[in-house]
């Protein structure tokens, strides 16, 4: 009989409840969610309703005095750690709380394997501190939730690249044309100080994919972006949102390759939300989401030789908000957690750090009107520059 792996979820807003549903669909794999922590009363009620429908008797970790806490006060998560109930913790709280929560989990005597939502942290300095702390805990895994890797068409394109069907990768182009940011608890995602900026909050996914396809390290970022349409008429506690809603970002890598992101968050009229193109020296491949179509061909065969595939993964039991990728992410992480240190997390802390660093460099490039090197960002040189 498979031993039950007991999960706790810290933060049960929209993404936390998405994790709860995905974990329910892994019940046959020996998964049980036993506890959650969140100070936001409406989120608690939504999570309770879901748990009741799944017949999961959750323990809720907060006291009545904590219900008045704002979401940026993350002290409420400590009760979940102190309960001793959980083997694995999912952190799906607002971005600006990740650092404190992760440090508390890593430093807690009892080990908890951790799946933390992207971005790892909102800045490079905090990411580096988490990595340093985690190196002292060989008894726990920490995986970053960059689940776009698992979307079936993206995963198929990754396989095509790894198999060498396109030759040596030279260029990666990612277009995300979509709807504006959704409303989140206390509107935390409307401000750069909470999110790290749009190019950290949203686009760390794409910078992670660029690095994965190219197989090299980023060295320089050039970006142009603005807040042109979205959220400009919104005011929260006297403050107007400051998150950009469109950008072009070019990333240069140390092997001479380049990646380009085309982001627009007022493009609801798009057939596909993501269009990912990888061009090598002998061929080209592309993945379309949510159509779930993959196309690839070679220079030698030309247009008539292009192959088209509808990408599917029969393992997916729940599509959810991310086309089944969160389910596959949890399936992989569960396997790593059960391997007792013999299997590394698929998306490690260094992956999370680099994806944040590229986003930070892109935000600074827009702010300063010049290219920004990853070395500058990694060493915080821009904090003193003019």
mmCIF file of C-alpha atoms in Angstrom, residues 21-364:
data_model
loop_
_atom_site.group_PDB
_atom_site.id
_atom_site.type_symbol
_atom_site.label_atom_id
_atom_site.label_comp_id
_atom_site.label_asym_id
_atom_site.label_seq_id
_atom_site.Cartn_x
_atom_site.Cartn_y
_atom_site.Cartn_z
ATOM 1 C CA UNK A 21 -8.147 20.870 -6.896
ATOM 2 C CA UNK A 22 -5.095 19.434 -8.654
ATOM 3 C CA UNK A 23 -4.080 17.576 -5.503
ATOM 4 C CA UNK A 24 -7.581 16.157 -5.183
ATOM 5 C CA UNK A 25 -7.161 14.663 -8.651
ATOM 6 C CA UNK A 26 -3.975 13.022 -7.375
ATOM 7 C CA UNK A 27 -5.829 11.330 -4.524
ATOM 8 C CA UNK A 28 -5.426 7.943 -6.207
ATOM 9 C CA UNK A 29 -1.648 8.513 -6.106
ATOM 10 C CA UNK A 30 -1.715 8.662 -2.304
ATOM 11 C CA UNK A 31 -2.092 12.418 -1.807
ATOM 12 C CA UNK A 32 -4.085 14.131 0.924
ATOM 13 C CA UNK A 33 -4.355 17.826 1.762
ATOM 14 C CA UNK A 34 -4.647 17.998 5.543
ATOM 15 C CA UNK A 35 -4.151 21.674 6.440
ATOM 16 C CA UNK A 36 -4.307 25.166 4.982
ATOM 17 C CA UNK A 37 -3.291 28.609 6.232
ATOM 18 C CA UNK A 38 -4.672 31.919 4.995
ATOM 19 C CA UNK A 39 -5.852 35.007 6.906
ATOM 20 C CA UNK A 40 -8.351 36.091 4.219
ATOM 21 C CA UNK A 41 -11.857 35.050 5.243
ATOM 22 C CA UNK A 42 -13.420 34.780 1.734
ATOM 23 C CA UNK A 43 -10.505 32.618 0.570
ATOM 24 C CA UNK A 44 -10.950 30.403 3.631
ATOM 25 C CA UNK A 45 -14.621 29.912 2.826
ATOM 26 C CA UNK A 46 -13.953 29.027 -0.813
ATOM 27 C CA UNK A 47 -11.291 26.525 0.256
ATOM 28 C CA UNK A 48 -13.598 25.027 2.889
ATOM 29 C CA UNK A 49 -16.324 24.550 0.289
ATOM 30 C CA UNK A 50 -13.903 22.750 -2.007
ATOM 31 C CA UNK A 51 -12.566 20.583 0.810
ATOM 32 C CA UNK A 52 -16.100 19.611 1.804
ATOM 33 C CA UNK A 53 -16.882 18.608 -1.791
ATOM 34 C CA UNK A 54 -13.750 16.425 -1.802
ATOM 35 C CA UNK A 55 -14.591 14.934 1.625
ATOM 36 C CA UNK A 56 -11.241 16.140 2.942
ATOM 37 C CA UNK A 57 -11.346 17.119 6.654
ATOM 38 C CA UNK A 58 -8.909 20.043 6.576
ATOM 39 C CA UNK A 59 -7.416 21.750 9.588
ATOM 40 C CA UNK A 60 -7.439 25.524 9.172
ATOM 41 C CA UNK A 61 -4.425 27.248 10.711
ATOM 42 C CA UNK A 62 -5.400 30.643 12.118
ATOM 43 C CA UNK A 63 -7.014 32.127 15.167
ATOM 44 C CA UNK A 64 -9.899 34.565 15.261
ATOM 45 C CA UNK A 65 -7.473 37.380 16.121
ATOM 46 C CA UNK A 66 -5.541 36.702 12.937
ATOM 47 C CA UNK A 67 -8.445 37.255 10.600
ATOM 48 C CA UNK A 68 -7.808 40.988 10.648
ATOM 49 C CA UNK A 69 -4.256 40.570 9.374
ATOM 50 C CA UNK A 70 -3.453 41.908 5.945
ATOM 51 C CA UNK A 71 -2.080 39.527 3.327
ATOM 52 C CA UNK A 72 1.382 41.078 3.547
ATOM 53 C CA UNK A 73 1.680 39.922 7.188
ATOM 54 C CA UNK A 74 2.798 36.333 6.670
ATOM 55 C CA UNK A 75 3.119 35.331 10.343
ATOM 56 C CA UNK A 76 -0.071 33.300 10.105
ATOM 57 C CA UNK A 77 1.677 30.478 8.227
ATOM 58 C CA UNK A 78 3.730 29.442 11.255
ATOM 59 C CA UNK A 79 0.842 27.549 12.828
ATOM 60 C CA UNK A 80 0.832 25.178 9.872
ATOM 61 C CA UNK A 81 4.515 24.369 10.387
ATOM 62 C CA UNK A 82 4.036 23.969 14.136
ATOM 63 C CA UNK A 83 1.107 21.588 13.648
ATOM 64 C CA UNK A 84 3.453 18.814 12.498
ATOM 65 C CA UNK A 85 0.735 17.550 10.165
ATOM 66 C CA UNK A 86 2.395 18.040 6.786
ATOM 67 C CA UNK A 87 5.091 16.334 4.744
ATOM 68 C CA UNK A 88 4.838 18.792 1.841
ATOM 69 C CA UNK A 89 3.954 22.488 1.799
ATOM 70 C CA UNK A 90 2.661 24.417 -1.210
ATOM 71 C CA UNK A 91 3.349 28.159 -0.988
ATOM 72 C CA UNK A 92 0.849 30.076 -3.125
ATOM 73 C CA UNK A 93 0.782 33.420 -1.368
ATOM 74 C CA UNK A 94 1.351 36.913 -2.858
ATOM 75 C CA UNK A 95 4.835 37.333 -4.314
ATOM 76 C CA UNK A 96 6.149 39.735 -1.678
ATOM 77 C CA UNK A 97 5.515 37.181 1.102
ATOM 78 C CA UNK A 98 7.506 34.323 -0.479
ATOM 79 C CA UNK A 99 10.879 35.230 1.026
ATOM 80 C CA UNK A 100 9.779 35.317 4.674
ATOM 81 C CA UNK A 101 7.636 32.198 4.365
ATOM 82 C CA UNK A 102 10.347 30.205 2.578
ATOM 83 C CA UNK A 103 12.978 31.179 5.124
ATOM 84 C CA UNK A 104 10.691 30.095 7.962
ATOM 85 C CA UNK A 105 10.016 26.734 6.285
ATOM 86 C CA UNK A 106 13.687 26.119 5.499
ATOM 87 C CA UNK A 107 14.779 27.049 9.034
ATOM 88 C CA UNK A 108 12.047 25.024 10.768
ATOM 89 C CA UNK A 109 13.464 21.918 12.514
ATOM 90 C CA UNK A 110 11.006 19.473 10.942
ATOM 91 C CA UNK A 111 11.715 19.139 7.196
ATOM 92 C CA UNK A 112 8.943 19.996 4.735
ATOM 93 C CA UNK A 113 9.322 19.544 0.988
ATOM 94 C CA UNK A 114 8.200 22.760 -0.702
ATOM 95 C CA UNK A 115 6.561 23.709 -3.981
ATOM 96 C CA UNK A 116 6.620 27.511 -4.165
ATOM 97 C CA UNK A 117 4.669 29.425 -6.773
ATOM 98 C CA UNK A 118 6.575 31.605 -9.203
ATOM 99 C CA UNK A 119 8.325 33.942 -8.912
ATOM 100 C CA UNK A 120 10.697 32.509 -6.324
ATOM 101 C CA UNK A 121 10.995 35.994 -4.756
ATOM 102 C CA UNK A 122 10.447 39.515 -6.050
ATOM 103 C CA UNK A 123 14.152 40.409 -6.192
ATOM 104 C CA UNK A 124 17.512 38.766 -6.766
ATOM 105 C CA UNK A 125 18.881 39.409 -3.278
ATOM 106 C CA UNK A 126 16.067 37.484 -1.571
ATOM 107 C CA UNK A 127 16.336 34.627 -4.080
ATOM 108 C CA UNK A 128 20.045 34.288 -3.272
ATOM 109 C CA UNK A 129 19.379 34.252 0.472
ATOM 110 C CA UNK A 130 16.814 31.467 0.034
ATOM 111 C CA UNK A 131 19.295 29.439 -2.020
ATOM 112 C CA UNK A 132 22.007 29.865 0.623
ATOM 113 C CA UNK A 133 19.632 28.770 3.388
ATOM 114 C CA UNK A 134 18.359 25.778 1.413
ATOM 115 C CA UNK A 135 21.892 24.453 0.929
ATOM 116 C CA UNK A 136 21.932 23.633 4.653
ATOM 117 C CA UNK A 137 18.855 21.392 4.314
ATOM 118 C CA UNK A 138 19.707 18.234 2.422
ATOM 119 C CA UNK A 139 16.616 16.664 3.993
ATOM 120 C CA UNK A 140 14.149 18.760 1.978
ATOM 121 C CA UNK A 141 13.337 19.634 -1.635
ATOM 122 C CA UNK A 142 12.326 23.078 -2.851
ATOM 123 C CA UNK A 143 10.802 23.321 -6.320
ATOM 124 C CA UNK A 144 9.731 26.513 -8.088
ATOM 125 C CA UNK A 145 6.336 26.548 -9.806
ATOM 126 C CA UNK A 146 7.417 27.359 -13.348
ATOM 127 C CA UNK A 147 4.838 24.948 -14.686
ATOM 128 C CA UNK A 148 4.698 26.235 -18.266
ATOM 129 C CA UNK A 149 7.386 23.635 -18.987
ATOM 130 C CA UNK A 150 4.692 20.988 -18.574
ATOM 131 C CA UNK A 151 2.065 22.337 -20.972
ATOM 132 C CA UNK A 152 1.730 19.477 -23.501
ATOM 133 C CA UNK A 153 2.625 21.525 -26.620
ATOM 134 C CA UNK A 154 5.553 23.182 -24.839
ATOM 135 C CA UNK A 155 6.755 19.851 -23.443
ATOM 136 C CA UNK A 156 6.585 18.338 -26.947
ATOM 137 C CA UNK A 157 8.585 21.243 -28.376
ATOM 138 C CA UNK A 158 11.171 20.788 -25.610
ATOM 139 C CA UNK A 159 11.484 17.127 -26.637
ATOM 140 C CA UNK A 160 11.872 18.070 -30.313
ATOM 141 C CA UNK A 161 14.672 20.475 -29.425
ATOM 142 C CA UNK A 162 16.416 17.972 -27.141
ATOM 143 C CA UNK A 163 16.262 15.309 -29.856
ATOM 144 C CA UNK A 164 18.206 17.633 -32.158
ATOM 145 C CA UNK A 165 15.480 17.837 -34.809
ATOM 146 C CA UNK A 166 16.108 21.572 -35.222
ATOM 147 C CA UNK A 167 19.885 21.437 -34.964
ATOM 148 C CA UNK A 168 21.676 23.964 -32.775
ATOM 149 C CA UNK A 169 19.181 26.475 -31.370
ATOM 150 C CA UNK A 170 19.893 30.062 -32.442
ATOM 151 C CA UNK A 171 16.734 32.034 -31.679
ATOM 152 C CA UNK A 172 13.702 31.715 -29.393
ATOM 153 C CA UNK A 173 10.673 33.951 -29.827
ATOM 154 C CA UNK A 174 7.764 33.947 -27.381
ATOM 155 C CA UNK A 175 4.590 35.938 -27.874
ATOM 156 C CA UNK A 176 2.037 36.253 -25.103
ATOM 157 C CA UNK A 177 -1.014 38.228 -26.149
ATOM 158 C CA UNK A 178 -3.708 37.955 -23.506
ATOM 159 C CA UNK A 179 -6.140 39.652 -21.129
ATOM 160 C CA UNK A 180 -5.186 42.056 -18.286
ATOM 161 C CA UNK A 181 -4.149 40.903 -14.832
ATOM 162 C CA UNK A 182 -7.002 39.346 -12.867
ATOM 163 C CA UNK A 183 -8.273 40.815 -9.610
ATOM 164 C CA UNK A 184 -6.432 39.350 -6.613
ATOM 165 C CA UNK A 185 -6.921 39.646 -2.840
ATOM 166 C CA UNK A 186 -6.452 43.262 -1.723
ATOM 167 C CA UNK A 187 -5.366 44.050 -5.303
ATOM 168 C CA UNK A 188 -1.789 43.174 -4.360
ATOM 169 C CA UNK A 189 -0.877 42.415 -7.983
ATOM 170 C CA UNK A 190 -1.444 46.007 -9.108
ATOM 171 C CA UNK A 191 1.882 47.295 -7.774
ATOM 172 C CA UNK A 192 5.523 46.636 -8.647
ATOM 173 C CA UNK A 193 6.566 46.684 -4.981
ATOM 174 C CA UNK A 194 4.407 43.603 -4.388
ATOM 175 C CA UNK A 195 4.994 41.677 -7.618
ATOM 176 C CA UNK A 196 8.533 42.543 -8.644
ATOM 177 C CA UNK A 197 7.017 44.063 -11.777
ATOM 178 C CA UNK A 198 5.088 42.498 -14.660
ATOM 179 C CA UNK A 199 8.239 41.097 -16.263
ATOM 180 C CA UNK A 200 9.050 39.256 -13.019
ATOM 181 C CA UNK A 201 5.518 38.322 -11.955
ATOM 182 C CA UNK A 202 4.196 37.095 -15.292
ATOM 183 C CA UNK A 203 7.152 36.652 -17.573
ATOM 184 C CA UNK A 204 9.550 34.639 -15.418
ATOM 185 C CA UNK A 205 7.787 31.666 -17.081
ATOM 186 C CA UNK A 206 9.002 32.731 -20.499
ATOM 187 C CA UNK A 207 12.525 33.605 -19.465
ATOM 188 C CA UNK A 208 12.748 30.144 -17.909
ATOM 189 C CA UNK A 209 11.640 28.592 -21.202
ATOM 190 C CA UNK A 210 14.162 30.644 -23.198
ATOM 191 C CA UNK A 211 16.972 29.389 -21.000
ATOM 192 C CA UNK A 212 15.676 25.825 -21.209
ATOM 193 C CA UNK A 213 15.469 25.851 -25.030
ATOM 194 C CA UNK A 214 18.793 27.632 -25.555
ATOM 195 C CA UNK A 215 20.719 25.741 -22.878
ATOM 196 C CA UNK A 216 22.926 28.684 -21.938
ATOM 197 C CA UNK A 217 23.146 31.529 -19.434
ATOM 198 C CA UNK A 218 21.714 35.009 -20.023
ATOM 199 C CA UNK A 219 24.195 37.892 -20.118
ATOM 200 C CA UNK A 220 22.343 41.023 -21.268
ATOM 201 C CA UNK A 221 18.761 42.275 -21.460
ATOM 202 C CA UNK A 222 17.253 45.083 -23.546
ATOM 203 C CA UNK A 223 13.612 46.010 -23.046
ATOM 204 C CA UNK A 224 11.012 48.575 -23.990
ATOM 205 C CA UNK A 225 7.622 48.647 -22.293
ATOM 206 C CA UNK A 226 4.893 50.792 -20.823
ATOM 207 C CA UNK A 227 1.591 50.974 -18.985
ATOM 208 C CA UNK A 228 -0.568 52.092 -21.910
ATOM 209 C CA UNK A 229 -4.143 50.942 -21.260
ATOM 210 C CA UNK A 230 -4.790 48.673 -18.278
ATOM 211 C CA UNK A 231 -5.559 49.733 -14.675
ATOM 212 C CA UNK A 232 -4.898 53.445 -15.296
ATOM 213 C CA UNK A 233 -8.339 54.411 -13.982
ATOM 214 C CA UNK A 234 -7.991 52.310 -10.808
ATOM 215 C CA UNK A 235 -7.080 53.778 -7.420
ATOM 216 C CA UNK A 236 -6.318 51.781 -4.244
ATOM 217 C CA UNK A 237 -5.754 53.646 -0.968
ATOM 218 C CA UNK A 238 -4.926 56.741 -2.987
ATOM 219 C CA UNK A 239 -2.441 54.940 -5.229
ATOM 220 C CA UNK A 240 -2.703 54.301 -8.965
ATOM 221 C CA UNK A 241 -1.298 50.948 -10.190
ATOM 222 C CA UNK A 242 2.167 51.055 -11.757
ATOM 223 C CA UNK A 243 2.435 47.680 -13.532
ATOM 224 C CA UNK A 244 3.275 47.728 -17.244
ATOM 225 C CA UNK A 245 0.869 46.044 -19.653
ATOM 226 C CA UNK A 246 3.068 45.578 -22.737
ATOM 227 C CA UNK A 247 6.733 45.122 -23.571
ATOM 228 C CA UNK A 248 9.335 43.855 -25.981
ATOM 229 C CA UNK A 249 12.290 42.133 -24.309
ATOM 230 C CA UNK A 250 15.465 40.838 -25.985
ATOM 231 C CA UNK A 251 17.744 38.521 -23.986
ATOM 232 C CA UNK A 252 21.281 37.707 -25.121
ATOM 233 C CA UNK A 253 22.884 34.449 -23.975
ATOM 234 C CA UNK A 254 26.522 33.522 -23.457
ATOM 235 C CA UNK A 255 26.555 31.132 -26.430
ATOM 236 C CA UNK A 256 25.553 33.894 -28.861
ATOM 237 C CA UNK A 257 21.858 32.968 -28.995
ATOM 238 C CA UNK A 258 19.009 35.411 -28.449
ATOM 239 C CA UNK A 259 15.520 35.204 -27.037
ATOM 240 C CA UNK A 260 12.708 37.678 -27.605
ATOM 241 C CA UNK A 261 9.481 38.221 -25.679
ATOM 242 C CA UNK A 262 6.508 40.082 -27.164
ATOM 243 C CA UNK A 263 4.041 40.765 -24.333
ATOM 244 C CA UNK A 264 0.665 42.452 -24.665
ATOM 245 C CA UNK A 265 -1.956 42.296 -21.926
ATOM 246 C CA UNK A 266 -4.761 44.041 -23.795
ATOM 247 C CA UNK A 267 -4.993 41.523 -26.630
ATOM 248 C CA UNK A 268 -8.134 39.567 -25.750
ATOM 249 C CA UNK A 269 -8.806 39.159 -29.485
ATOM 250 C CA UNK A 270 -6.035 36.566 -29.848
ATOM 251 C CA UNK A 271 -6.712 32.988 -30.926
ATOM 252 C CA UNK A 272 -3.693 31.743 -28.967
ATOM 253 C CA UNK A 273 -2.463 33.193 -25.700
ATOM 254 C CA UNK A 274 1.077 31.901 -26.185
ATOM 255 C CA UNK A 275 2.979 31.323 -29.424
ATOM 256 C CA UNK A 276 6.474 29.909 -28.911
ATOM 257 C CA UNK A 277 8.977 29.628 -31.761
ATOM 258 C CA UNK A 278 12.389 27.936 -31.623
ATOM 259 C CA UNK A 279 14.719 28.198 -34.632
ATOM 260 C CA UNK A 280 17.861 26.121 -34.986
ATOM 261 C CA UNK A 281 20.481 25.995 -37.710
ATOM 262 C CA UNK A 282 18.636 23.178 -39.493
ATOM 263 C CA UNK A 283 14.964 23.655 -38.603
ATOM 264 C CA UNK A 284 12.171 25.472 -36.814
ATOM 265 C CA UNK A 285 9.541 24.396 -34.311
ATOM 266 C CA UNK A 286 6.596 26.183 -32.738
ATOM 267 C CA UNK A 287 4.017 25.535 -30.033
ATOM 268 C CA UNK A 288 0.590 27.188 -29.833
ATOM 269 C CA UNK A 289 -1.382 27.455 -26.575
ATOM 270 C CA UNK A 290 -4.277 26.801 -25.994
ATOM 271 C CA UNK A 291 -4.758 25.250 -29.444
ATOM 272 C CA UNK A 292 -2.163 22.710 -28.267
ATOM 273 C CA UNK A 293 -0.658 22.492 -31.745
ATOM 274 C CA UNK A 294 3.022 21.808 -32.411
ATOM 275 C CA UNK A 295 4.618 22.335 -35.812
ATOM 276 C CA UNK A 296 8.181 21.654 -36.879
ATOM 277 C CA UNK A 297 10.147 21.339 -40.091
ATOM 278 C CA UNK A 298 13.613 21.556 -41.582
ATOM 279 C CA UNK A 299 15.288 24.032 -43.889
ATOM 280 C CA UNK A 300 16.085 21.209 -46.310
ATOM 281 C CA UNK A 301 12.451 20.075 -46.678
ATOM 282 C CA UNK A 302 10.977 23.592 -46.621
ATOM 283 C CA UNK A 303 7.331 24.486 -46.172
ATOM 284 C CA UNK A 304 6.004 21.252 -47.674
ATOM 285 C CA UNK A 305 7.868 19.185 -45.090
ATOM 286 C CA UNK A 306 6.395 20.835 -41.998
ATOM 287 C CA UNK A 307 4.802 18.346 -39.599
ATOM 288 C CA UNK A 308 1.805 19.220 -37.404
ATOM 289 C CA UNK A 309 0.800 17.479 -34.187
ATOM 290 C CA UNK A 310 -2.015 17.923 -31.671
ATOM 291 C CA UNK A 311 -0.133 17.662 -28.368
ATOM 292 C CA UNK A 312 -1.849 15.671 -25.618
ATOM 293 C CA UNK A 313 -0.814 14.028 -22.363
ATOM 294 C CA UNK A 314 -3.070 11.190 -21.289
ATOM 295 C CA UNK A 315 -1.853 11.434 -17.697
ATOM 296 C CA UNK A 316 -3.688 14.733 -17.140
ATOM 297 C CA UNK A 317 -6.820 14.295 -15.023
ATOM 298 C CA UNK A 318 -7.537 18.001 -14.558
ATOM 299 C CA UNK A 319 -6.835 20.791 -17.066
ATOM 300 C CA UNK A 320 -7.443 23.705 -14.705
ATOM 301 C CA UNK A 321 -6.149 27.205 -15.360
ATOM 302 C CA UNK A 322 -2.922 26.145 -17.077
ATOM 303 C CA UNK A 323 -3.951 23.451 -19.560
ATOM 304 C CA UNK A 324 -2.997 20.516 -17.364
ATOM 305 C CA UNK A 325 0.522 21.730 -16.625
ATOM 306 C CA UNK A 326 -0.112 22.189 -12.890
ATOM 307 C CA UNK A 327 -1.349 18.601 -12.638
ATOM 308 C CA UNK A 328 1.792 17.286 -14.344
ATOM 309 C CA UNK A 329 3.941 19.548 -12.158
ATOM 310 C CA UNK A 330 2.397 18.024 -9.030
ATOM 311 C CA UNK A 331 2.780 14.507 -10.414
ATOM 312 C CA UNK A 332 6.505 15.082 -10.974
ATOM 313 C CA UNK A 333 7.026 16.795 -7.616
ATOM 314 C CA UNK A 334 5.249 13.988 -5.776
ATOM 315 C CA UNK A 335 7.645 11.520 -7.384
ATOM 316 C CA UNK A 336 10.643 13.618 -6.300
ATOM 317 C CA UNK A 337 9.302 13.954 -2.745
ATOM 318 C CA UNK A 338 8.857 10.189 -2.478
ATOM 319 C CA UNK A 339 12.378 9.520 -3.805
ATOM 320 C CA UNK A 340 13.865 10.650 -0.461
ATOM 321 C CA UNK A 341 16.628 12.781 -1.903
ATOM 322 C CA UNK A 342 17.516 10.505 -4.814
ATOM 323 C CA UNK A 343 15.612 12.653 -7.336
ATOM 324 C CA UNK A 344 16.217 16.388 -7.720
ATOM 325 C CA UNK A 345 13.310 18.777 -8.224
ATOM 326 C CA UNK A 346 12.635 19.379 -11.913
ATOM 327 C CA UNK A 347 12.735 23.155 -11.466
ATOM 328 C CA UNK A 348 15.273 24.054 -8.830
ATOM 329 C CA UNK A 349 16.061 27.216 -6.918
ATOM 330 C CA UNK A 350 18.755 28.278 -9.392
ATOM 331 C CA UNK A 351 16.170 28.101 -12.190
ATOM 332 C CA UNK A 352 13.914 30.319 -10.110
ATOM 333 C CA UNK A 353 16.742 32.790 -9.436
ATOM 334 C CA UNK A 354 17.736 33.180 -13.100
ATOM 335 C CA UNK A 355 14.144 33.626 -14.262
ATOM 336 C CA UNK A 356 13.718 36.416 -11.697
ATOM 337 C CA UNK A 357 17.082 37.989 -12.596
ATOM 338 C CA UNK A 358 16.122 38.290 -16.270
ATOM 339 C CA UNK A 359 12.794 39.860 -15.313
ATOM 340 C CA UNK A 360 14.464 42.317 -12.944
ATOM 341 C CA UNK A 361 16.992 43.248 -15.649
ATOM 342 C CA UNK A 362 14.140 43.822 -18.116
ATOM 343 C CA UNK A 363 12.243 46.041 -15.681
ATOM 344 C CA UNK A 364 15.418 48.065 -15.042
#
